[in-house]
Amino acid sequence: MRCAVGCGHLQLGVDSGYGVGSVRGDVAHPVNRGLACQRGIRESADPDGEWLTRPLVREDGDLHPTTWDVALDRAVTGLGAAAVGDPDGVAVLGSGQQTNEAAYALGKLARGGLGTRFYDANTTLCMASAVRAYYDAFGSDAPPCTYEDIDGAATHVVWGANPAVAHPVMFRWIAESARTDGSRLVVVDPVATETADVADDHVAPDPGTDLALARAVLARVVERGDVERAFVAEATTGFETLADRLPDSEAAAAEAGVDAGTVDLLADALADPTLVYWGMGVNQSVQGTDTAAALIDMCLATGNLGPGTGPFSLTGQANSMGTRICSSKGSWPGQRPFDDPAERRLIAEAWDVPVDRLPDDTGPGPVGTLEAVDDGPVEAVYAVATNPVAGMPDATAVRERLDDAFLVVQDAFHTETVDHADVVLPAATWGESDGTTTNMERRVSRVRPATDLPPDVRTDLDTITTLGERLAPGLFPASDPEAVFEEFAALTAGTPADCSGISYDRLDEAGAVRWPAPDALSEGGYRYRTDPGGWEFETPSGLARFSSAVDGDLAEPTDDDYPLTLTTAREADGYNTGVRSRGGASEPAPRARVHPDTLAEAGVEPPATADRGADADRGADADREAAATLGSRRGAIPVRPEPDPAVPTGLVWLPIHHPRTNEVTLPATDPKSDEPNLKQCAVRLTPGAPEEAVPGREPAAVDAGVSGGD
């Protein structure tokens, strides 16, 4: 499992010792039917990362190997001391890299054992904006469509995503469908990505203007009389309010940096049965929720809801969907409303904890959680299968906060966050764990170990329940994976995300089952459809709701000091902060893809060997020295400039999974979802490496050195 497509893999252990010897796609699995991407194969069978094989504790400033008893005692003492008198003294950070069972157990420990509101399951770093938009529109999280709808779509609009790189197996289905007669692929992205390279049309708005463009398209649909009035009247509410607040389409197009003809192209695309996909380019923005909502509005206004059509957010991490329904982050298990007193009582009774121990609200996202270290109340952090030092914005501040807290890190690999830990607990990964996972189309699949665990490594679930019993005795009467899944599934009975009809035995027979599955024979399909072809949404009115958002300002506009715009994205071999693909020691400087004209204006001379895709052969240019400095208001980092006409002038592209990238990104968050604005901030590019190529704040001597803007 390397992304949320949810491909089934067959893994075989090595002949002797520990580890996975070979991996291939499972032809019997209903999701991928034998297909597999090379990243998924390579990172499972031969990851480059440095494995953690022993517990570690910090003594005299350094991490030293120790026994599990000593490490657990140290972790329990530190976490317990921070929680005395205030449950919010402990922050818990989870991950979409855990099984459903481990995610459920971690949420149970955080909410029911400790009672902290400072808890996140990593979905706030990638999917929170889409989640909030789904709730606002449909009253429930998760896309209504499934993979089966891809073949039925005539038009595929991919907006702010690059599935050719991030979700290659799913993109194969999209590309094949788009190649059939009468079908097409339209890509909306400032950068000419690998997905845009094979598209029929590529729309390149100015960075950070996705909401303006989406509203321009909506306005044009209304102006042309292309609204599907019958569907809008039957199944939705709020359209007239939306229409009254729409801008003039040409004015909104100009704001997005495109012409009226481009807006017409997108409006025309929506006239056919259309799937609208989006990814982090939409979600990771201060306007992420409003933009995702506008894309849903486009589907609703044009009647693109039903088989072969609809809004389809592309989830990032392998089990991000599982954490959304299991982990008690934004809702109680099964999407039970967090603030409903009756639901709180039900959860408290099921967990056998006092109802007043459960926090009153869901708490902030990870940015706000770690900011709470500065002035309290957070004094300790328990991070499981996540790497905030590399994955969160304004990484220098993140490092400083983690150094100020008592930090317990639980991971399979030596990450940048491990270097700041007081206690390190080595964890199993997918090929070593037993449990389940949930992909982006809501299918639950089994995960089985292909190899025995090394002597000093434990599964996430084992460690979480062990710590949980020490911190809150009696919290985990059951700790084996199947019993924990049964406990979780029972809590979802009767909810929108009902998994109570799913069991290990059923998964062993079927391979995967899509929720909602309220009984042993049912399985979810296209959501919200009723027989014979009606609609019923999870909203109080039973109708889908249009949004009413208006355009907002950029999180950090360019100016004379910082005249360029930074964007971040995935590389083909990078995922989950790149720990498995870049090895224990990463290159000191990330490559920066920049238009040749922008490099010339900045006076930056790229190395003669630089060309687009140079890093595709991992390590081929690892020794290339940094030739430039990229600075923001938060710091300055060395970069290896790479001239690339696929990147528009005024824009700098950095790989999101390089550990230094987030030293310059902006910690501003979406006010509705708390998701960080990782895709747009103001930067400057100057010749030469920084004075000190080490983590830290920007040297005062770095000058702007360029003119122009975005």
XYZ file of C-alpha atoms in Angstrom, residues 9-497:
489
model
C -0.524 -6.933 -3.774
C 0.777 -10.444 -3.329
C 3.871 -10.311 -1.149
C 6.238 -13.173 -0.454
C 8.698 -13.196 2.423
C 12.403 -13.788 1.983
C 13.665 -17.376 2.101
C 15.500 -16.758 5.362
C 15.471 -13.983 7.929
C 13.002 -11.132 7.879
C 11.621 -9.029 5.065
C 9.589 -9.063 1.851
C 11.309 -10.838 -1.005
C 8.950 -10.176 -3.923
C 5.795 -8.210 -4.699
C 3.343 -8.324 -7.592
C -0.180 -7.187 -8.302
C -2.936 -9.542 -7.165
C -5.023 -10.609 -10.185
C -7.825 -11.721 -7.852
C -8.158 -8.387 -6.062
C -11.292 -6.499 -7.183
C -9.598 -3.087 -7.161
C -6.574 -3.480 -9.443
C -6.933 -7.038 -10.819
C -3.210 -7.532 -11.103
C -2.093 -4.022 -12.020
C 0.618 -2.418 -9.887
C 2.867 0.617 -10.175
C 6.629 0.419 -9.861
C 6.702 2.659 -6.809
C 4.371 0.291 -4.969
C 6.472 -2.703 -5.967
C 9.876 -1.185 -5.250
C 9.009 0.489 -1.951
C 7.506 -2.738 -0.613
C 10.209 -5.143 -1.732
C 13.293 -2.944 -1.618
C 12.797 0.372 0.210
C 15.813 2.633 0.491
C 14.990 3.957 3.942
C 16.907 3.157 7.106
C 14.861 0.649 9.113
C 14.380 1.119 12.851
C 15.194 -2.193 14.514
C 15.636 -1.324 18.210
C 13.856 0.960 20.680
C 15.854 4.109 21.397
C 15.914 6.577 24.279
C 17.712 9.874 24.573
C 20.526 10.030 27.112
C 22.960 12.940 27.453
C 21.634 14.444 24.233
C 21.970 11.336 22.061
C 19.701 8.435 21.131
C 20.846 5.048 22.419
C 19.459 1.519 21.891
C 17.518 0.106 24.814
C 14.941 -2.549 25.694
C 11.208 -2.305 25.086
C 10.570 -2.253 28.834
C 12.805 0.773 29.304
C 11.423 2.577 26.236
C 7.796 1.973 27.208
C 8.457 3.052 30.803
C 10.059 6.256 29.556
C 7.178 6.925 27.121
C 4.462 6.261 29.708
C 6.211 8.419 32.303
C 6.665 11.358 29.936
C 3.202 11.222 28.360
C 1.525 10.579 31.700
C 3.263 13.497 33.393
C 2.190 15.869 30.623
C -1.449 14.758 30.941
C -1.655 15.218 34.725
C -4.163 17.939 35.479
C -4.828 18.703 31.809
C -5.544 16.065 29.142
C -4.572 18.631 26.516
C -1.006 18.401 27.778
C -0.453 15.569 25.292
C -0.754 15.943 21.522
C -1.184 12.859 19.351
C -0.330 12.788 15.641
C -1.439 9.776 13.616
C -1.203 8.854 9.963
C -2.885 7.463 6.875
C -0.051 4.897 6.850
C -1.658 2.839 9.617
C -4.179 0.029 9.331
C -7.819 0.757 10.163
C -7.338 -1.092 13.432
C -4.301 0.944 14.479
C -5.975 4.209 13.456
C -9.065 3.314 15.473
C -6.965 2.351 18.501
C -4.907 5.540 18.342
C -8.052 7.668 18.220
C -9.502 5.702 21.123
C -6.315 6.334 23.119
C -6.207 10.041 22.240
C -9.906 10.822 22.756
C -11.042 8.197 25.272
C -7.847 7.365 27.139
C -6.182 10.778 27.365
C -9.134 12.996 26.456
C -7.022 15.401 24.409
C -8.411 17.730 21.762
C -4.896 18.085 20.288
C -5.062 15.092 18.002
C -4.776 14.697 14.249
C -4.743 11.673 11.982
C -2.793 13.386 9.160
C -5.919 13.776 7.026
C -5.822 17.491 7.838
C -2.598 17.707 5.841
C -4.225 16.347 2.676
C -7.989 15.710 2.668
C -9.627 17.979 5.254
C -10.768 20.575 2.706
C -12.420 17.929 0.530
C -13.979 16.353 3.629
C -15.500 19.648 4.740
C -16.805 20.341 1.225
C -18.441 16.906 1.044
C -20.107 17.402 4.416
C -21.356 20.855 3.439
C -22.763 19.575 0.138
C -23.963 16.060 0.945
C -23.987 15.806 4.742
C -21.418 12.995 4.596
C -17.754 12.513 3.749
C -16.287 10.624 0.762
C -16.899 10.923 -2.961
C -20.237 9.605 -4.232
C -18.634 7.867 -7.227
C -16.500 4.730 -7.490
C -13.847 3.390 -9.849
C -16.624 1.695 -11.817
C -17.800 5.143 -12.913
C -14.546 5.948 -14.714
C -15.456 3.929 -17.806
C -18.875 5.588 -17.961
C -17.589 9.165 -18.110
C -17.280 10.966 -21.451
C -15.199 13.804 -20.014
C -12.527 13.602 -17.327
C -11.560 16.923 -15.737
C -8.454 16.612 -13.557
C -8.054 19.776 -11.476
C -4.995 20.489 -9.322
C -3.773 16.900 -9.410
C -1.215 14.818 -11.290
C -2.499 11.232 -11.128
C -0.063 10.090 -13.818
C 2.570 10.458 -11.088
C 0.604 10.192 -7.850
C -1.954 7.478 -8.736
C -0.589 5.708 -11.828
C -2.864 2.651 -11.744
C -5.995 4.774 -11.451
C -4.678 7.140 -14.117
C -4.388 4.226 -16.520
C -8.149 3.730 -16.212
C -8.784 7.454 -16.692
C -6.519 7.668 -19.757
C -8.047 4.576 -21.339
C -11.559 5.937 -20.866
C -10.548 9.337 -22.270
C -9.140 7.695 -25.414
C -12.481 6.203 -26.460
C -14.478 7.920 -29.200
C -16.309 11.007 -27.980
C -14.315 11.204 -24.737
C -11.591 13.563 -23.602
C -9.251 14.491 -20.781
C -9.002 18.095 -19.589
C -6.316 19.078 -17.068
C -6.402 22.256 -14.976
C -2.981 23.019 -13.491
C -0.542 25.954 -13.655
C 2.218 23.460 -14.534
C 2.318 21.315 -17.676
C 2.424 18.088 -15.667
C 2.838 14.517 -16.845
C -0.967 14.252 -16.762
C -1.301 17.415 -18.843
C 1.180 15.994 -21.353
C -1.379 13.382 -22.461
C -4.505 15.547 -22.076
C -6.699 16.766 -24.899
C -6.764 20.219 -23.293
C -4.566 21.864 -20.665
C -5.864 24.911 -18.792
C -3.163 26.825 -16.902
C -4.622 29.326 -14.403
C -2.410 31.568 -12.320
C -1.262 29.840 -9.108
C -3.744 30.182 -6.266
C -6.689 31.232 -8.475
C -8.546 27.919 -8.679
C -11.585 29.301 -6.860
C -11.823 32.267 -9.225
C -11.656 29.932 -12.224
C -14.248 27.507 -10.846
C -16.630 30.377 -10.155
C -15.989 31.753 -13.645
C -17.065 28.395 -15.083
C -20.148 28.322 -12.865
C -21.035 31.849 -13.931
C -20.610 30.925 -17.590
C -22.829 27.848 -17.207
C -25.547 30.108 -15.778
C -25.050 32.817 -18.420
C -25.389 30.285 -21.238
C -28.491 28.674 -19.769
C -26.744 25.324 -19.358
C -27.992 24.658 -15.822
C -29.692 21.269 -15.484
C -32.826 22.820 -14.008
C -34.779 19.605 -13.469
C -32.008 18.014 -11.410
C -31.355 21.236 -9.480
C -35.054 21.526 -8.586
C -35.407 17.862 -7.629
C -32.239 17.170 -5.702
C -30.630 20.419 -4.471
C -31.118 23.539 -2.443
C -29.383 26.923 -2.435
C -28.862 27.369 -6.166
C -30.461 30.806 -6.413
C -28.285 32.105 -3.576
C -25.214 30.782 -5.356
C -26.285 32.279 -8.693
C -26.882 35.699 -7.149
C -23.322 35.754 -5.783
C -21.535 34.632 -8.937
C -19.206 37.130 -10.619
C -19.175 38.134 -14.253
C -17.520 35.180 -15.988
C -15.059 37.277 -18.018
C -13.965 39.257 -14.961
C -13.430 36.057 -12.962
C -11.552 34.528 -15.895
C -9.206 37.515 -15.963
C -8.621 37.130 -12.235
C -7.594 33.516 -12.869
C -5.280 34.532 -15.703
C -7.249 32.836 -18.500
C -9.430 34.114 -21.329
C -13.161 33.726 -21.920
C -12.586 30.999 -24.481
C -10.885 28.863 -21.843
C -13.869 29.244 -19.542
C -16.134 28.192 -22.408
C -13.951 25.120 -22.962
C -14.515 24.009 -19.371
C -18.220 24.818 -19.506
C -18.512 22.783 -22.715
C -16.773 19.845 -21.049
C -19.427 19.744 -18.335
C -22.181 19.306 -20.932
C -21.178 15.654 -21.328
C -21.211 13.022 -18.554
C -18.243 14.277 -16.542
C -16.100 13.161 -13.647
C -14.278 16.012 -11.894
C -11.179 14.848 -10.020
C -9.099 17.046 -7.766
C -6.132 16.692 -5.456
C -3.730 18.583 -3.236
C -3.498 21.507 -5.664
C -7.045 22.327 -4.573
C -7.112 21.077 -0.983
C -3.838 22.528 0.311
C -4.927 26.158 0.183
C -6.512 28.744 2.441
C -9.390 28.543 -0.061
C -9.280 24.754 -0.290
C -12.726 24.059 1.139
C -14.382 26.771 -0.933
C -12.646 25.588 -4.107
C -13.604 21.952 -3.529
C -17.149 23.139 -2.868
C -17.136 25.095 -6.140
C -16.090 21.961 -8.040
C -18.983 20.097 -6.419
C -21.251 23.027 -7.368
C -20.136 22.633 -10.991
C -21.267 19.006 -10.911
C -24.582 19.823 -9.257
C -25.430 22.743 -11.548
C -24.817 20.698 -14.692
C -26.513 17.529 -13.447
C -23.230 15.650 -13.258
C -24.222 13.472 -10.342
C -24.967 9.840 -10.966
C -23.213 6.845 -12.517
C -20.319 7.932 -14.718
C -20.321 11.469 -13.314
C -19.646 13.482 -10.189
C -16.979 14.964 -7.912
C -14.082 12.595 -7.163
C -11.369 13.820 -4.794
C -8.093 11.917 -5.119
C -6.992 10.828 -1.668
C -3.268 10.778 -0.933
C -2.031 8.404 1.757
C -2.710 4.672 1.597
C -5.318 4.639 4.371
C -6.403 8.248 4.545
C -10.024 7.176 3.981
C -9.692 4.633 6.774
C -8.492 7.235 9.228
C -11.440 9.438 8.254
C -13.989 6.825 9.327
C -11.998 5.061 12.068
C -9.824 7.491 13.938
C -12.163 9.845 15.851
C -10.474 12.926 14.415
C -13.248 14.911 12.725
C -16.093 12.586 13.693
C -16.640 9.578 15.895
C -16.303 6.163 14.169
C -18.693 5.790 11.240
C -19.009 9.578 10.774
C -21.002 10.014 13.986
C -21.194 13.796 14.594
C -18.543 14.862 17.071
C -20.655 17.524 18.772
C -23.849 15.481 19.163
C -24.369 14.761 22.913
C -26.168 11.490 22.189
C -23.306 10.268 20.027
C -20.784 11.273 22.687
C -22.660 9.246 25.278
C -22.817 6.247 22.941
C -19.055 6.370 22.338
C -18.278 6.831 26.032
C -20.436 3.840 26.934
C -18.868 1.686 24.228
C -15.383 2.597 25.414
C -16.361 2.435 29.097
C -14.963 5.892 29.865
C -16.592 8.924 31.514
C -18.398 11.020 28.919
C -16.779 14.178 30.264
C -13.358 12.737 29.401
C -14.147 13.058 25.697
C -13.081 16.460 24.334
C -15.792 18.981 23.483
C -14.469 19.734 19.998
C -12.270 18.151 17.363
C -9.354 20.487 18.054
C -7.117 22.205 15.515
C -5.192 20.555 12.721
C -1.500 19.672 13.044
C -0.342 23.266 12.558
C -2.429 24.513 15.476
C -1.574 21.423 17.503
C 2.155 22.085 17.408
C 1.669 25.823 17.849
C 0.115 24.876 21.197
C 3.586 23.821 22.346
C 4.685 27.478 22.357
C 2.428 28.778 25.103
C 0.831 25.557 26.294
C -0.984 23.463 27.039
C 0.862 20.856 24.935
C 3.958 19.536 26.719
C 4.339 16.109 25.074
C 3.788 14.751 21.563
C 3.170 11.151 20.498
C 3.773 10.842 16.731
C 2.844 7.572 15.002
C 3.842 6.780 11.387
C 4.184 10.454 10.541
C 7.086 12.804 9.905
C 6.051 16.363 10.824
C 9.601 17.750 10.600
C 9.526 17.107 6.851
C 5.796 17.138 6.164
C 4.510 20.280 7.876
C 4.909 23.898 6.747
C 7.436 26.249 8.341
C 9.521 23.227 9.285
C 12.100 25.177 11.270
C 9.413 26.245 13.736
C 8.160 22.646 13.838
C 11.625 21.378 14.807
C 11.935 24.000 17.530
C 8.554 23.084 18.999
C 9.265 19.377 19.000
C 12.580 20.050 20.745
C 10.646 21.929 23.433
C 8.250 19.006 24.000
C 8.696 15.475 25.273
C 8.516 13.558 21.991
C 7.692 9.891 21.425
C 8.097 8.739 17.811
C 6.750 5.425 16.550
C 7.837 4.558 13.014
C 9.251 1.841 10.778
C 12.004 4.079 9.360
C 14.489 6.632 10.614
C 12.815 9.913 9.697
C 13.835 13.525 10.293
C 11.406 13.550 13.233
C 13.204 10.621 14.870
C 16.255 12.846 15.303
C 14.264 15.042 17.715
C 12.667 12.238 19.739
C 13.129 11.418 23.399
C 11.807 7.890 22.846
C 11.739 5.929 19.567
C 9.512 2.866 19.159
C 10.272 0.716 16.073
C 7.144 -0.272 14.161
C 6.133 -2.816 11.546
C 5.124 -1.763 8.058
C 2.485 -3.112 5.624
C 4.183 -6.412 4.736
C 4.596 -7.191 8.439
C 1.145 -6.232 9.759
C -2.272 -7.851 10.079
C -5.427 -5.804 9.657
C -7.435 -3.868 7.072
C -7.219 -0.704 5.030
C -9.712 1.479 3.110
C -9.089 3.021 -0.296
C -10.397 6.285 -1.765
C -13.527 4.663 -3.257
C -14.483 3.236 0.167
C -13.306 -0.364 -0.354
C -12.049 -2.150 2.764
C -9.314 -4.723 2.081
C -7.359 -7.175 4.196
C -3.697 -6.671 5.042
C -1.716 -9.783 6.026
C 1.911 -10.204 7.074
C 4.201 -11.780 4.498
C 7.065 -12.143 6.961
C 7.697 -12.538 10.659
C 8.645 -9.477 12.667
C 12.249 -8.913 13.754
C 12.626 -9.540 17.508
C 12.615 -5.878 18.578
C 9.901 -4.563 16.228
C 6.199 -4.417 17.089
C 3.087 -3.561 15.093
C 1.479 -0.158 15.538
C -1.613 -1.766 17.039
C 0.415 -3.749 19.577
C 2.341 -0.684 20.726
C -0.706 1.622 20.848
C -2.779 -0.792 22.911
C 0.145 -1.531 25.231
C 0.711 2.181 25.869
C -3.038 2.700 26.135
C -3.430 0.076 28.840
C -0.575 1.648 30.798
C -1.999 5.183 30.466
C -5.694 4.260 30.859
C -6.118 0.748 32.329
C -9.066 -1.150 30.874
C -9.259 0.926 27.687
C -8.351 -1.987 25.428
C -10.090 -5.198 26.523
C -9.298 -6.509 23.045
C -6.024 -5.865 21.252
C -5.735 -8.405 18.422
C -6.552 -6.965 14.971
C -9.751 -8.921 14.236
C -11.300 -8.130 17.630
C -10.416 -4.442 17.278
C -11.966 -4.365 13.791
C -15.128 -5.981 15.121
C -15.304 -3.351 17.862
C -14.907 -0.550 15.329
C -17.367 -2.074 12.846
C -20.036 -2.504 15.524
C -19.752 1.209 16.356
C -20.534 2.108 12.741
C -23.856 0.234 12.614
C -26.600 2.497 11.302
C -24.215 5.304 10.322
C -23.503 6.708 6.831
C -20.177 4.805 6.887
